[in-house]
C-alpha positions as protocol buffer text, in pm:
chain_id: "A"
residue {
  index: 1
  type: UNK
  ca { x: -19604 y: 1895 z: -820 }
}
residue {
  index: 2
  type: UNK
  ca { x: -19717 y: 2116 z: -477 }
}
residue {
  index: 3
  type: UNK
  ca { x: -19838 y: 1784 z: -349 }
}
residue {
  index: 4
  type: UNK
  ca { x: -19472 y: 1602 z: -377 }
}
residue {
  index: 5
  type: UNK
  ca { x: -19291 y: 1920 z: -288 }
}
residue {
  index: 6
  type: UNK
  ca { x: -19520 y: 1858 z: 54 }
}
residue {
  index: 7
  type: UNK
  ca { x: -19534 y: 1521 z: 74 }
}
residue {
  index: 8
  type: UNK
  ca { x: -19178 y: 1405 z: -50 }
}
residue {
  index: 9
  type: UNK
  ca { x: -18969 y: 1329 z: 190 }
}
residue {
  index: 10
  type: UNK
  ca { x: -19213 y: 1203 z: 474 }
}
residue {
  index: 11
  type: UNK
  ca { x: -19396 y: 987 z: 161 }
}
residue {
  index: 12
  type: UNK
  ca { x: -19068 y: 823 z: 76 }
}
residue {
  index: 13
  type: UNK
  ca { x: -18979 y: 805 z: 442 }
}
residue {
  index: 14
  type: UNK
  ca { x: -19288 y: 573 z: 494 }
}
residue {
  index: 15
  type: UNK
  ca { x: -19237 y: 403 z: 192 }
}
residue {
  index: 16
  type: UNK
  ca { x: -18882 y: 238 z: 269 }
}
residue {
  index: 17
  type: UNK
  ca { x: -19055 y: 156 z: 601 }
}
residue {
  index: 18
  type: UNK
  ca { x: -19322 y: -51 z: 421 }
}
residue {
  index: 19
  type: UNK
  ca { x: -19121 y: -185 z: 198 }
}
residue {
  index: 20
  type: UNK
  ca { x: -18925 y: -364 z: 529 }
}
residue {
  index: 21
  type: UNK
  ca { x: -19234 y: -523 z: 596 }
}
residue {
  index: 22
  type: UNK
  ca { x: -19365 y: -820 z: 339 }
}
residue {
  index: 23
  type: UNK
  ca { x: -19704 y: -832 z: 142 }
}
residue {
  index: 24
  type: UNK
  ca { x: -19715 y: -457 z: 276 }
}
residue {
  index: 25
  type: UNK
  ca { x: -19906 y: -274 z: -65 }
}
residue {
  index: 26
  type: UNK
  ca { x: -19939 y: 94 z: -1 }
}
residue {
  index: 27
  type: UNK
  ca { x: -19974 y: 383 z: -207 }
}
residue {
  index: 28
  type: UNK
  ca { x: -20052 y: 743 z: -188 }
}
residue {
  index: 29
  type: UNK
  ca { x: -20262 y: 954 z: -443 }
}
residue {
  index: 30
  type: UNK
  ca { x: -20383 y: 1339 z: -475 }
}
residue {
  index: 31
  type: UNK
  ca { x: -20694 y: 1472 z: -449 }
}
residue {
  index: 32
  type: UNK
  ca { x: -20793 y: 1399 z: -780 }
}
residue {
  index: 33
  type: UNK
  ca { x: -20747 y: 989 z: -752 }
}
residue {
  index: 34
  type: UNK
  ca { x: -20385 y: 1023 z: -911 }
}
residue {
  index: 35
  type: UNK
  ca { x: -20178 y: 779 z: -763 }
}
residue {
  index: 36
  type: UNK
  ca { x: -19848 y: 963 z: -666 }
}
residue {
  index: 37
  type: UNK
  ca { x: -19598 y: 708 z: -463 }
}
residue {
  index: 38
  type: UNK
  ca { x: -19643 y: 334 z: -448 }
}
residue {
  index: 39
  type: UNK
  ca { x: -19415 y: 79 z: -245 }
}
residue {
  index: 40
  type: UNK
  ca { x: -19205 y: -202 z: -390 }
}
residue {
  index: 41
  type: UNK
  ca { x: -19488 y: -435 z: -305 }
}
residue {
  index: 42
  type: UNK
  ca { x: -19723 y: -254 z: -521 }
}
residue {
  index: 43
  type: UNK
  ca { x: -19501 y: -238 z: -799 }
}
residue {
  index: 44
  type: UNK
  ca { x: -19421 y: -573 z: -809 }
}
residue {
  index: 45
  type: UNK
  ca { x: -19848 y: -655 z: -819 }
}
residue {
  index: 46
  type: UNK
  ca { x: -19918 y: -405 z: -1110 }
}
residue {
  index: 47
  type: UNK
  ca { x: -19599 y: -479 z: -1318 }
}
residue {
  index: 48
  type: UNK
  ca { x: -19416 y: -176 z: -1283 }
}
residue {
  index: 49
  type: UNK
  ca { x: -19044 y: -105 z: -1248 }
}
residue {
  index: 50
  type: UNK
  ca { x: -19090 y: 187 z: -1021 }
}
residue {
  index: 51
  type: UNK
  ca { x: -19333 y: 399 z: -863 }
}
residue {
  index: 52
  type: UNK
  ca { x: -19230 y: 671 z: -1147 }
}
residue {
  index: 53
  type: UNK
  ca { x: -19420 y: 431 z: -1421 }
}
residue {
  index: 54
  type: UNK
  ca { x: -19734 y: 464 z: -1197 }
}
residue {
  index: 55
  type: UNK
  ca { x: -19708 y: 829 z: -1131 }
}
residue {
  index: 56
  type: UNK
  ca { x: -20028 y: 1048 z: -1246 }
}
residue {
  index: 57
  type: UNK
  ca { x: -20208 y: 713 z: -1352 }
}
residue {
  index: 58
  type: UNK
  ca { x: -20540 y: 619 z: -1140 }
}
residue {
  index: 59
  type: UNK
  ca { x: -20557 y: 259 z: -965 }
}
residue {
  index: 60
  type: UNK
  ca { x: -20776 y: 141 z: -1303 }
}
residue {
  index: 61
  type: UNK
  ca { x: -20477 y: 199 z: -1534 }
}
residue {
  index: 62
  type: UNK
  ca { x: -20250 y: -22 z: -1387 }
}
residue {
  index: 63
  type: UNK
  ca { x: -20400 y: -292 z: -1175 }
}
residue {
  index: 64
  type: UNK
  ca { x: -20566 y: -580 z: -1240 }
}
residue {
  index: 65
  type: UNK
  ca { x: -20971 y: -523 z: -1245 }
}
residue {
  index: 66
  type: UNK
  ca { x: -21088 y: -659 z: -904 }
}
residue {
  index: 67
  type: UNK
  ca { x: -20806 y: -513 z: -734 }
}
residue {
  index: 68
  type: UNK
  ca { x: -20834 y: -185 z: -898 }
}
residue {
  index: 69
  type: UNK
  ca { x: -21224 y: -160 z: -791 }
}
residue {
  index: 70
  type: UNK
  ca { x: -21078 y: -200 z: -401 }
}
């Protein structure tokens, strides 16, 4: 939670940017590999309604193997 209370509203900031912009994919993660924001575009490649439904999850939980290694 420290990270989002640092990153929050400059990570969502940059987010609604890249989500202006199409077949943008971004996402942000801790230190630890935890993803914490992704972008619509993201979402919309690992099946998930929201950035909320990837929060805390690493890029191996919830995209699809070779994209997930990258």
């Amino acid at each position: 939670m420290a990270f989002l209370k640092k990153a929050v509203l400059n990570a969502e900031t940059f987010k609604e940017m890249l989500d202006e912009i199409p077949d943008v994919a971004m996402y942000i993660k801790d230190m630890d590999g935890r993803i914490m924001a992704l972008n619509r575009r993201n979402c919309d490649i690992s099946n998930m309604r929201d950035d909320l439904d990837a929060f805390g999850r690493r890029s191996d939980e919830i995209f699809p193997g070779a994209l997930a290694q990258s």
